[in-house]
């Protein structure tokens, strides 16, 4: 008897950090994973230990996303598409020029939209599938110092939930869209931000490991939900601040102080031991 085919998943931004961790965790859970990234050599290296299936992908290219979705069907039904690719810029909004703002929005928001729609074109036709968008807590509340990044993630959250509602209105009951909103994750995106005053919001809560978030992504892939926060208590906290914007603004000095303290804690964790 022929064993059942593994479900097929695509992960963007999978050359390192959270994307690589998600791809690895999905593979361990029984998925056939196509790893994609802007850097073809780096993503090929990441894919080698887990099946070697990879391709270059610039998520800003709508046609390229559509082509990857079709490629993924070569090994079976496209059951999961994870939009993980993202870029972070910090500092006051007025310090960023137009090309920088456009790059953040093009990758974090429009790039994830391109991936979502490419996947849905296949999933709607086959009658089932799941798009998992990595949004971040910054998509639930305005993060001081990360305004442009947060704006891109707010856009992705609205797009994701609106698209899920559109699917239901169109009668697609087995096609899902989920948003995974983790706290700060200790990945290369934050490795050089320990002295960055604009990144303090990312250090105000629990500094997560990529493995922990990836494990939650796998559970979410198996049991879709519209929005999941990691950890759960931080989701409740930021939703409260979002519901009380005046309070959130008034608490900005405390957020900054908490973030600075978090940066110092993380610096101590990674400092080499004193061997004198």
Coordinates of C-alpha atoms in Angstrom, one line a residue:
X1 CA 0.0 0.0 0.0
X2 CA 1.3 3.5 -0.9
X3 CA 1.8 5.6 2.2
X4 CA -0.3 8.8 2.2
X5 CA 1.5 11.9 0.8
X6 CA 2.7 14.5 3.2
X7 CA 0.7 17.7 3.3
X8 CA 2.5 20.4 1.4
X9 CA 3.5 23.7 3.1
X10 CA 5.3 26.8 1.8
X11 CA 7.2 29.1 4.2
X12 CA 8.5 32.5 3.1
X13 CA 11.5 34.2 4.6
X14 CA 12.8 30.7 5.6
X15 CA 16.5 31.1 5.2
X16 CA 17.0 31.8 8.9
X17 CA 15.4 33.0 12.1
X18 CA 11.7 32.3 12.7
X19 CA 11.0 31.1 9.1
X20 CA 13.7 28.4 9.3
X21 CA 12.4 27.3 12.7
X22 CA 8.8 27.1 11.4
X23 CA 9.9 25.1 8.4
X24 CA 11.9 22.7 10.5
X25 CA 9.1 22.2 13.0
X26 CA 6.6 21.6 10.2
X27 CA 8.9 19.0 8.6
X28 CA 9.2 17.2 11.9
X29 CA 5.4 17.3 12.2
X30 CA 5.0 15.5 8.9
X31 CA 4.7 18.2 6.3
X32 CA 6.6 18.4 3.0
X33 CA 8.0 22.0 3.2
X34 CA 9.0 24.3 0.3
X35 CA 11.3 26.9 1.9
X36 CA 11.5 30.2 0.1
X37 CA 13.6 33.3 0.6
X38 CA 15.1 36.3 -1.3
X39 CA 18.6 34.7 -0.9
X40 CA 18.6 31.4 -2.9
X41 CA 21.9 30.1 -1.5
X42 CA 20.9 30.7 2.1
X43 CA 17.5 29.1 1.7
X44 CA 19.1 26.1 0.0
X45 CA 21.4 25.7 3.0
X46 CA 18.4 25.9 5.4
X47 CA 16.4 23.4 3.3
X48 CA 19.2 20.8 3.0
X49 CA 18.6 19.0 6.4
X50 CA 14.9 18.8 5.9
X51 CA 14.5 17.5 2.4
X52 CA 16.3 20.1 0.3
X53 CA 13.2 21.6 -1.3
X54 CA 13.7 25.4 -1.7
X55 CA 13.4 28.2 -4.2
X56 CA 14.2 31.9 -4.4
X57 CA 11.2 34.2 -3.9
X58 CA 10.8 38.0 -3.6
X59 CA 7.4 38.3 -2.0
X60 CA 7.0 41.7 -3.5
X61 CA 6.6 40.0 -6.9
X62 CA 3.0 38.9 -7.3
X63 CA 3.7 36.7 -10.3
X64 CA 6.5 35.0 -8.6
X65 CA 4.3 34.1 -5.6
X66 CA 1.7 32.7 -7.9
X67 CA 4.4 30.5 -9.6
X68 CA 5.6 29.2 -6.3
X69 CA 2.0 28.2 -5.3
X70 CA 1.8 26.2 -8.5
X71 CA 5.2 24.6 -8.0
X72 CA 4.1 23.5 -4.5
X73 CA 1.2 21.5 -6.0
X74 CA 3.7 19.3 -7.8
X75 CA 4.0 17.3 -4.6
X76 CA 0.3 17.3 -3.6
X77 CA -2.4 19.6 -2.4
X78 CA -1.1 23.0 -1.1
X79 CA -2.3 22.7 2.5
X80 CA -0.5 25.5 4.1
X81 CA 1.2 28.8 3.2
X82 CA 3.1 30.7 5.9
X83 CA 3.8 34.3 5.2
X84 CA 6.8 35.0 7.5
X85 CA 9.0 37.2 5.4
X86 CA 9.4 40.6 7.0
X87 CA 11.6 43.6 7.7
X88 CA 11.9 45.8 10.7
X89 CA 12.9 49.5 10.9
X90 CA 12.9 51.5 14.1
X91 CA 12.8 55.2 15.1
X92 CA 10.3 58.0 14.8
X93 CA 8.1 57.8 11.7
X94 CA 9.4 61.2 10.4
X95 CA 13.0 59.9 10.3
X96 CA 12.2 57.4 7.5
X97 CA 12.3 58.4 3.9
X98 CA 9.8 57.4 1.3
X99 CA 11.7 54.4 -0.1
X100 CA 12.2 53.0 3.4
X101 CA 8.5 53.3 4.2
X102 CA 7.6 51.7 0.9
X103 CA 10.0 48.8 1.4
X104 CA 8.5 48.0 4.8
X105 CA 5.0 48.1 3.5
X106 CA 5.9 46.3 0.3
X107 CA 7.4 43.3 2.2
X108 CA 5.4 43.1 5.4
X109 CA 1.9 44.0 4.1
X110 CA 1.8 43.8 0.3
X111 CA 4.2 40.9 0.2
X112 CA 2.1 38.9 2.6
X113 CA -1.0 39.8 0.6
X114 CA 0.7 38.5 -2.6
X115 CA 1.5 35.2 -0.9
X116 CA -2.0 34.9 0.6
X117 CA -3.8 35.5 -2.7
X118 CA -1.4 33.2 -4.6
X119 CA -2.1 30.5 -2.1
X120 CA -5.9 31.1 -2.1
X121 CA -6.1 30.8 -5.9
X122 CA -4.9 27.2 -5.4
X123 CA -6.8 26.5 -2.1
X124 CA -10.1 27.8 -3.4
X125 CA -9.9 25.6 -6.4
X126 CA -9.0 22.5 -4.4
X127 CA -11.6 23.3 -1.7
X128 CA -9.3 23.4 1.3
X129 CA -6.1 25.0 2.7
X130 CA -4.8 27.3 5.3
X131 CA -2.8 30.6 5.1
X132 CA -0.9 31.5 8.3
X133 CA 0.3 35.1 8.5
X134 CA 3.0 35.9 11.0
X135 CA 1.8 39.3 12.2
X136 CA 3.4 40.1 15.6
X137 CA 2.0 41.9 18.6
X138 CA 2.8 45.1 16.7
X139 CA -0.3 44.3 14.6
X140 CA -2.5 44.6 17.7
X141 CA -1.2 47.8 19.2
X142 CA 0.9 50.8 18.0
X143 CA 4.4 50.0 19.2
X144 CA 6.4 53.2 20.0
X145 CA 9.6 53.4 18.1
X146 CA 8.4 50.8 15.5
X147 CA 5.6 52.9 14.0
X148 CA 6.2 52.1 10.3
X149 CA 6.6 48.4 11.1
X150 CA 3.5 48.4 13.3
X151 CA 1.5 50.1 10.5
X152 CA 2.5 47.4 8.1
X153 CA 1.4 44.7 10.5
X154 CA -1.9 46.4 11.3
X155 CA -2.6 46.4 7.6
X156 CA -1.8 42.7 7.4
X157 CA -4.1 41.9 10.3
X158 CA -7.0 43.8 8.8
X159 CA -6.4 42.1 5.4
X160 CA -6.2 38.7 7.0
X161 CA -9.4 38.9 9.0
X162 CA -11.2 40.6 6.2
X163 CA -10.2 37.9 3.7
X164 CA -11.3 35.2 6.1
X165 CA -14.7 36.8 6.3
X166 CA -14.8 37.1 2.6
X167 CA -14.1 33.4 2.2
X168 CA -16.9 32.5 4.6
X169 CA -19.3 34.8 2.7
X170 CA -18.3 33.1 -0.5
X171 CA -19.0 29.7 0.9
X172 CA -15.5 28.5 1.5
X173 CA -15.7 26.7 4.9
X174 CA -12.5 24.7 4.6
X175 CA -10.2 27.4 3.6
X176 CA -8.7 29.3 6.6
X177 CA -6.6 32.4 7.3
X178 CA -4.9 32.7 10.7
X179 CA -2.8 35.4 12.3
X180 CA 0.1 34.5 14.6
X181 CA 1.1 37.4 16.8
X182 CA 4.2 36.7 18.9
X183 CA 6.0 38.9 21.3
X184 CA 9.7 39.8 20.6
X185 CA 11.7 36.9 19.3
X186 CA 15.4 36.5 19.7
X187 CA 16.3 36.1 16.0
X188 CA 18.7 38.1 13.7
X189 CA 16.0 40.7 13.4
X190 CA 16.7 41.8 16.9
X191 CA 20.3 40.7 17.4
X192 CA 21.7 44.1 16.7
X193 CA 18.9 46.1 18.5
X194 CA 20.1 45.8 22.1
X195 CA 21.3 49.4 22.1
X196 CA 18.6 50.7 19.8
X197 CA 16.1 53.1 21.6
X198 CA 13.6 52.6 18.8
X199 CA 13.4 48.9 19.4
X200 CA 12.4 49.1 23.1
X201 CA 8.8 47.9 22.5
X202 CA 10.2 44.5 21.3
X203 CA 11.9 44.0 24.7
X204 CA 9.1 44.9 27.0
X205 CA 7.7 41.4 27.5
X206 CA 8.9 37.8 27.2
X207 CA 11.8 37.4 24.8
X208 CA 10.8 34.3 23.0
X209 CA 12.8 31.7 21.2
X210 CA 12.1 30.9 17.6
X211 CA 11.5 27.3 18.6
X212 CA 8.7 28.2 20.9
X213 CA 6.9 30.3 18.3
X214 CA 7.5 27.7 15.6
X215 CA 5.9 25.0 17.8
X216 CA 2.9 27.2 18.3
X217 CA 2.7 27.8 14.6
X218 CA 2.6 24.0 14.0
X219 CA -0.3 23.7 16.4
X220 CA -2.1 26.6 14.7
X221 CA -1.5 25.0 11.3
X222 CA -3.3 21.9 12.5
X223 CA -6.1 23.7 14.3
X224 CA -6.8 27.1 12.6
X225 CA -7.9 30.1 14.6
X226 CA -8.3 33.7 13.4
X227 CA -5.8 35.3 15.9
X228 CA -3.3 33.7 18.3
X229 CA -0.9 35.6 20.5
X230 CA 2.3 34.3 22.0
X231 CA 2.3 34.4 25.0
X232 CA -1.4 34.6 25.6
X233 CA -1.2 37.1 28.5
X234 CA 0.7 39.6 26.3
X235 CA -2.2 39.5 23.8
X236 CA -4.7 40.4 26.5
X237 CA -2.3 43.2 27.7
X238 CA -1.9 44.8 24.3
X239 CA -5.5 44.5 23.4
X240 CA -6.4 46.5 26.6
X241 CA -3.9 49.2 25.5
X242 CA -5.4 49.2 22.0
X243 CA -8.9 49.7 23.5
X244 CA -7.6 52.6 25.6
X245 CA -5.4 54.7 23.3
X246 CA -5.1 57.6 25.6
X247 CA -3.8 55.4 28.4
X248 CA -1.4 53.7 25.9
X249 CA 0.1 57.1 25.0
X250 CA 0.3 58.2 28.6
X251 CA 2.2 55.0 29.4
X252 CA 4.8 55.5 26.8
X253 CA 7.5 56.5 29.3
X254 CA 6.9 53.3 31.2
X255 CA 7.0 51.2 28.1
X256 CA 10.4 52.8 27.2
X257 CA 11.7 52.1 30.7
X258 CA 10.5 48.5 30.6
X259 CA 12.1 48.0 27.1
X260 CA 15.4 49.4 28.2
X261 CA 15.4 47.1 31.2
X262 CA 14.6 44.2 28.8
X263 CA 17.5 45.1 26.5
X264 CA 19.8 45.1 29.5
X265 CA 18.5 41.7 30.6
X266 CA 19.0 40.2 27.2
X267 CA 22.5 41.7 27.0
X268 CA 23.4 40.0 30.2
X269 CA 22.0 36.6 29.0
X270 CA 24.1 36.6 25.9
X271 CA 27.3 38.0 27.4
X272 CA 30.2 35.5 27.6
X273 CA 31.0 34.3 31.1
X274 CA 33.8 36.1 32.9
X275 CA 36.7 33.6 33.1
X276 CA 39.1 35.8 35.0

